[in-house]
mmCIF file of C-alpha atoms in Angstrom:
data_model
loop_
_atom_site.group_PDB
_atom_site.id
_atom_site.type_symbol
_atom_site.label_atom_id
_atom_site.label_comp_id
_atom_site.label_asym_id
_atom_site.label_seq_id
_atom_site.Cartn_x
_atom_site.Cartn_y
_atom_site.Cartn_z
ATOM 1 C CA MET A 1 19.740 10.314 12.137
ATOM 2 C CA SER A 2 21.800 8.589 14.822
ATOM 3 C CA THR A 3 22.992 5.003 14.675
ATOM 4 C CA THR A 4 20.453 4.182 17.374
ATOM 5 C CA GLU A 5 17.636 5.757 15.366
ATOM 6 C CA SER A 6 18.674 4.026 12.150
ATOM 7 C CA ALA A 7 18.833 0.718 14.010
ATOM 8 C CA ARG A 8 15.131 1.166 14.672
ATOM 9 C CA GLN A 9 14.254 1.731 11.029
ATOM 10 C CA PRO A 10 12.306 -1.299 9.874
ATOM 11 C CA VAL A 11 13.581 -3.949 7.563
ATOM 12 C CA VAL A 12 10.931 -4.013 4.855
ATOM 13 C CA ILE A 13 10.318 -7.448 3.383
ATOM 14 C CA LEU A 14 8.729 -7.182 -0.039
ATOM 15 C CA SER A 15 6.962 -10.471 -0.775
ATOM 16 C CA CYS A 16 6.521 -10.346 -4.536
ATOM 17 C CA SER A 17 4.662 -13.527 -5.414
ATOM 18 C CA LEU A 18 0.996 -13.175 -6.227
ATOM 19 C CA ASN A 19 0.413 -16.885 -5.535
ATOM 20 C CA PRO A 20 -1.099 -17.575 -2.085
ATOM 21 C CA ARG A 21 0.860 -20.871 -1.813
ATOM 22 C CA SER A 22 4.146 -19.325 -2.839
ATOM 23 C CA ARG A 23 7.434 -20.710 -1.543
ATOM 24 C CA SER A 24 9.020 -17.274 -1.802
ATOM 25 C CA HIS A 25 6.311 -15.955 0.529
ATOM 26 C CA LYS A 26 7.274 -18.693 3.020
ATOM 27 C CA LEU A 27 10.833 -17.328 2.873
ATOM 28 C CA ALA A 28 9.487 -13.836 3.584
ATOM 29 C CA LEU A 29 7.549 -15.157 6.575
ATOM 30 C CA ALA A 30 10.677 -16.901 7.909
ATOM 31 C CA ALA A 31 12.674 -13.661 7.658
ATOM 32 C CA GLU A 32 9.886 -11.742 9.360
ATOM 33 C CA ALA A 33 9.690 -14.283 12.212
ATOM 34 C CA PHE A 34 13.455 -14.130 12.769
ATOM 35 C CA LEU A 35 13.529 -10.324 12.843
ATOM 36 C CA ARG A 36 10.572 -10.151 15.240
ATOM 37 C CA ALA A 37 12.201 -12.746 17.522
ATOM 38 C CA SER A 38 15.381 -10.612 17.393
ATOM 39 C CA ASP A 39 13.373 -7.552 18.463
ATOM 40 C CA GLN A 40 14.059 -5.803 15.164
ATOM 41 C CA PRO A 41 11.420 -3.608 13.573
ATOM 42 C CA VAL A 42 10.113 -5.279 10.443
ATOM 43 C CA GLU A 43 7.316 -4.672 7.979
ATOM 44 C CA LEU A 44 6.142 -7.390 5.612
ATOM 45 C CA ILE A 45 4.557 -6.088 2.420
ATOM 46 C CA ASP A 46 2.725 -8.816 0.508
ATOM 47 C CA LEU A 47 2.187 -7.533 -3.034
ATOM 48 C CA ALA A 48 -0.717 -9.971 -3.388
ATOM 49 C CA ASP A 49 -2.584 -7.713 -0.954
ATOM 50 C CA HIS A 50 -1.921 -4.508 -2.920
ATOM 51 C CA ASP A 51 -3.607 -3.339 -6.088
ATOM 52 C CA LEU A 52 -0.614 -1.751 -7.798
ATOM 53 C CA PRO A 53 -0.992 -0.364 -11.310
ATOM 54 C CA MET A 54 1.509 -1.216 -14.011
ATOM 55 C CA CYS A 55 4.361 1.272 -14.041
ATOM 56 C CA GLY A 56 4.228 3.772 -16.868
ATOM 57 C CA GLY A 57 0.471 3.818 -17.225
ATOM 58 C CA VAL A 58 -1.361 7.116 -16.993
ATOM 59 C CA GLY A 59 -1.403 8.202 -13.362
ATOM 60 C CA SER A 60 0.491 5.139 -12.118
ATOM 61 C CA PHE A 61 2.768 7.174 -9.849
ATOM 62 C CA ASP A 62 -0.195 9.058 -8.377
ATOM 63 C CA HIS A 63 -2.085 5.888 -7.413
ATOM 64 C CA PRO A 64 -2.769 5.839 -3.631
ATOM 65 C CA ALA A 65 -1.297 2.338 -3.220
ATOM 66 C CA VAL A 66 1.904 3.475 -4.937
ATOM 67 C CA LYS A 67 2.222 6.500 -2.681
ATOM 68 C CA THR A 68 1.787 4.339 0.421
ATOM 69 C CA LEU A 69 4.284 1.734 -0.789
ATOM 70 C CA THR A 70 6.808 4.432 -1.722
ATOM 71 C CA GLU A 71 6.574 5.948 1.769
ATOM 72 C CA THR A 72 7.139 2.513 3.307
ATOM 73 C CA ILE A 73 10.183 1.864 1.103
ATOM 74 C CA GLN A 74 11.594 5.329 1.892
ATOM 75 C CA ALA A 75 11.238 4.719 5.646
ATOM 76 C CA ALA A 76 13.026 1.358 5.481
ATOM 77 C CA GLY A 77 16.474 0.822 6.890
ATOM 78 C CA ALA A 78 16.930 -2.162 4.567
ATOM 79 C CA ILE A 79 14.819 -4.088 2.076
ATOM 80 C CA LEU A 80 14.586 -7.833 1.552
ATOM 81 C CA VAL A 81 13.061 -8.778 -1.799
ATOM 82 C CA SER A 82 11.405 -12.178 -1.639
ATOM 83 C CA ALA A 83 10.419 -13.303 -5.116
ATOM 84 C CA PRO A 84 9.832 -16.277 -7.355
ATOM 85 C CA VAL A 85 12.124 -16.786 -10.318
ATOM 86 C CA TYR A 86 10.510 -17.011 -13.749
ATOM 87 C CA ASN A 87 12.471 -17.241 -17.005
ATOM 88 C CA TYR A 88 15.805 -16.503 -15.329
ATOM 89 C CA ASP A 89 14.597 -13.302 -13.660
ATOM 90 C CA LEU A 90 12.616 -12.172 -10.658
ATOM 91 C CA ASN A 91 8.903 -12.036 -11.357
ATOM 92 C CA ALA A 92 7.267 -9.034 -13.031
ATOM 93 C CA ALA A 93 5.541 -7.941 -9.802
ATOM 94 C CA ALA A 94 8.959 -7.382 -8.174
ATOM 95 C CA LYS A 95 10.207 -5.282 -11.075
ATOM 96 C CA ASN A 96 6.960 -3.323 -11.246
ATOM 97 C CA ALA A 97 7.103 -2.529 -7.516
ATOM 98 C CA MET A 98 10.709 -1.356 -7.835
ATOM 99 C CA GLU A 99 9.910 0.832 -10.834
ATOM 100 C CA LEU A 100 6.871 2.367 -9.135
ATOM 101 C CA THR A 101 8.715 3.224 -5.921
ATOM 102 C CA GLY A 102 11.938 4.295 -7.637
ATOM 103 C CA SER A 103 14.101 6.657 -5.636
ATOM 104 C CA GLY A 104 12.686 5.361 -2.350
ATOM 105 C CA TRP A 105 15.290 2.591 -2.679
ATOM 106 C CA THR A 106 18.233 5.021 -2.830
ATOM 107 C CA GLU A 107 21.331 3.913 -0.904
ATOM 108 C CA LYS A 108 19.525 1.201 1.054
ATOM 109 C CA PRO A 109 20.890 -2.261 1.784
ATOM 110 C CA VAL A 110 18.951 -4.812 -0.271
ATOM 111 C CA GLY A 111 18.935 -8.588 0.028
ATOM 112 C CA PHE A 112 17.252 -11.334 -1.975
ATOM 113 C CA LEU A 113 15.195 -14.397 -1.053
ATOM 114 C CA CYS A 114 14.504 -16.359 -4.241
ATOM 115 C CA ALA A 115 12.435 -19.475 -4.851
ATOM 116 C CA ALA A 116 12.879 -21.185 -8.199
ATOM 117 C CA GLY A 117 11.854 -24.295 -10.058
ATOM 118 C CA GLY A 118 15.396 -25.549 -10.621
ATOM 119 C CA THR A 119 19.016 -25.035 -9.680
ATOM 120 C CA MET A 120 20.194 -23.416 -12.906
ATOM 121 C CA SER A 121 18.815 -19.899 -12.307
ATOM 122 C CA TYR A 122 20.810 -19.130 -9.176
ATOM 123 C CA MET A 123 22.185 -15.901 -10.718
ATOM 124 C CA SER A 124 18.720 -14.672 -11.695
ATOM 125 C CA ALA A 125 18.634 -11.816 -9.153
ATOM 126 C CA ILE A 126 21.686 -10.162 -10.739
ATOM 127 C CA GLY A 127 19.776 -8.098 -13.323
ATOM 128 C CA PHE A 128 17.460 -6.718 -10.642
ATOM 129 C CA ALA A 129 20.427 -6.123 -8.317
ATOM 130 C CA ASN A 130 22.369 -4.325 -11.065
ATOM 131 C CA SER A 131 19.462 -1.980 -11.645
ATOM 132 C CA LEU A 132 19.295 -1.197 -7.936
ATOM 133 C CA MET A 133 23.052 -0.587 -7.742
ATOM 134 C CA PHE A 134 23.312 1.614 -10.802
ATOM 135 C CA ASP A 135 19.983 3.442 -10.674
ATOM 136 C CA PHE A 136 19.645 3.909 -6.906
ATOM 137 C CA ARG A 137 23.141 3.208 -5.511
ATOM 138 C CA CYS A 138 21.776 0.421 -3.311
ATOM 139 C CA HIS A 139 24.125 -1.723 -1.252
ATOM 140 C CA ILE A 140 23.462 -5.275 -2.365
ATOM 141 C CA ILE A 141 23.964 -7.817 0.400
ATOM 142 C CA PRO A 142 26.172 -10.507 -1.170
ATOM 143 C CA ARG A 143 24.588 -13.229 0.977
ATOM 144 C CA PHE A 144 21.345 -14.199 -0.728
ATOM 145 C CA VAL A 145 18.974 -17.118 -0.464
ATOM 146 C CA TYR A 146 18.161 -19.207 -3.516
ATOM 147 C CA CYS A 147 16.169 -22.371 -3.062
ATOM 148 C CA ILE A 148 14.092 -24.915 -4.911
ATOM 149 C CA ARG A 149 11.190 -27.186 -3.974
ATOM 150 C CA ASP A 150 13.543 -29.820 -2.496
ATOM 151 C CA ASP A 151 14.703 -27.262 0.087
ATOM 152 C CA PHE A 152 11.228 -27.223 1.656
ATOM 153 C CA THR A 153 9.688 -29.761 4.009
ATOM 154 C CA ASP A 154 6.741 -31.953 3.049
ATOM 155 C CA ALA A 155 4.574 -29.416 4.908
ATOM 156 C CA GLY A 156 5.827 -26.689 2.546
ATOM 157 C CA GLU A 157 8.004 -24.868 5.082
ATOM 158 C CA PRO A 158 11.646 -23.913 4.515
ATOM 159 C CA GLY A 159 13.959 -26.691 5.680
ATOM 160 C CA PRO A 160 16.536 -26.115 8.434
ATOM 161 C CA GLU A 161 19.421 -25.204 6.108
ATOM 162 C CA ILE A 162 17.323 -22.660 4.214
ATOM 163 C CA THR A 163 15.905 -21.262 7.453
ATOM 164 C CA ALA A 164 19.457 -20.726 8.740
ATOM 165 C CA ARG A 165 20.385 -18.939 5.502
ATOM 166 C CA VAL A 166 17.256 -16.747 5.694
ATOM 167 C CA GLU A 167 18.172 -15.801 9.254
ATOM 168 C CA ALA A 168 21.778 -15.025 8.276
ATOM 169 C CA LEU A 169 20.555 -12.788 5.453
ATOM 170 C CA ALA A 170 18.132 -10.947 7.747
ATOM 171 C CA ALA A 171 20.885 -10.447 10.342
ATOM 172 C CA SER A 172 23.211 -9.143 7.603
ATOM 173 C CA ALA A 173 20.558 -6.613 6.561
ATOM 174 C CA VAL A 174 20.372 -5.285 10.123
ATOM 175 C CA ASP A 175 24.171 -5.215 10.493
ATOM 176 C CA LEU A 176 24.681 -3.390 7.197
ATOM 177 C CA THR A 177 21.981 -0.851 8.059
ATOM 178 C CA ARG A 178 23.769 -0.079 11.335
ATOM 179 C CA ALA A 179 27.192 0.074 9.687
ATOM 180 C CA LEU A 180 25.996 2.478 6.994
ATOM 181 C CA ALA A 181 24.371 4.677 9.642
ATOM 182 C CA TRP A 182 27.667 4.828 11.526
ATOM 183 C CA VAL A 183 29.590 5.746 8.374
ATOM 184 C CA ARG A 184 27.093 8.497 7.544
ATOM 185 C CA GLU A 185 27.390 9.904 11.077
ATOM 186 C CA ASN A 186 31.184 9.825 11.014
ATOM 187 C CA PRO A 187 32.248 11.360 7.707
ATOM 188 C CA ARG A 188 35.937 11.727 6.989
#
């Protein structure tokens, strides 16, 4: 795949909250809007719209929704995980989606958009990121977004500082996807 072709691979945004009023979903929407405005291919997957089985159950990997999601993850140039933080970790829906789609994540750039209740869980994505690095050799984008309720406007939208950070993360995902494609095309 050429650098030009890989640049056209979509950034998949995995919105992991199952709450329709989720702040993490608002972060996902902001990333999607930025990528579309930048003429980058993007696909937003809202897990609230998908009936995924729990990983490890009988037939879970053969479920049609899992097969579709796995194909989408495999086709991605990069993945942005947008998730709420519960008990110092990303929510269970995020982990379940990762476990179900497994090797589809292999060697992809991955970034994080996290919405939490307080400021003390800012390292909460590390366990998820470690799993991606060690299990699937993902390239974790060191720029990530972590925000709390105060970072949103009264209307519930990300404030200007958070929006700028979301946009910087999305741009980094595109840049890293292109850089990795170039490296793969130009081996030593």
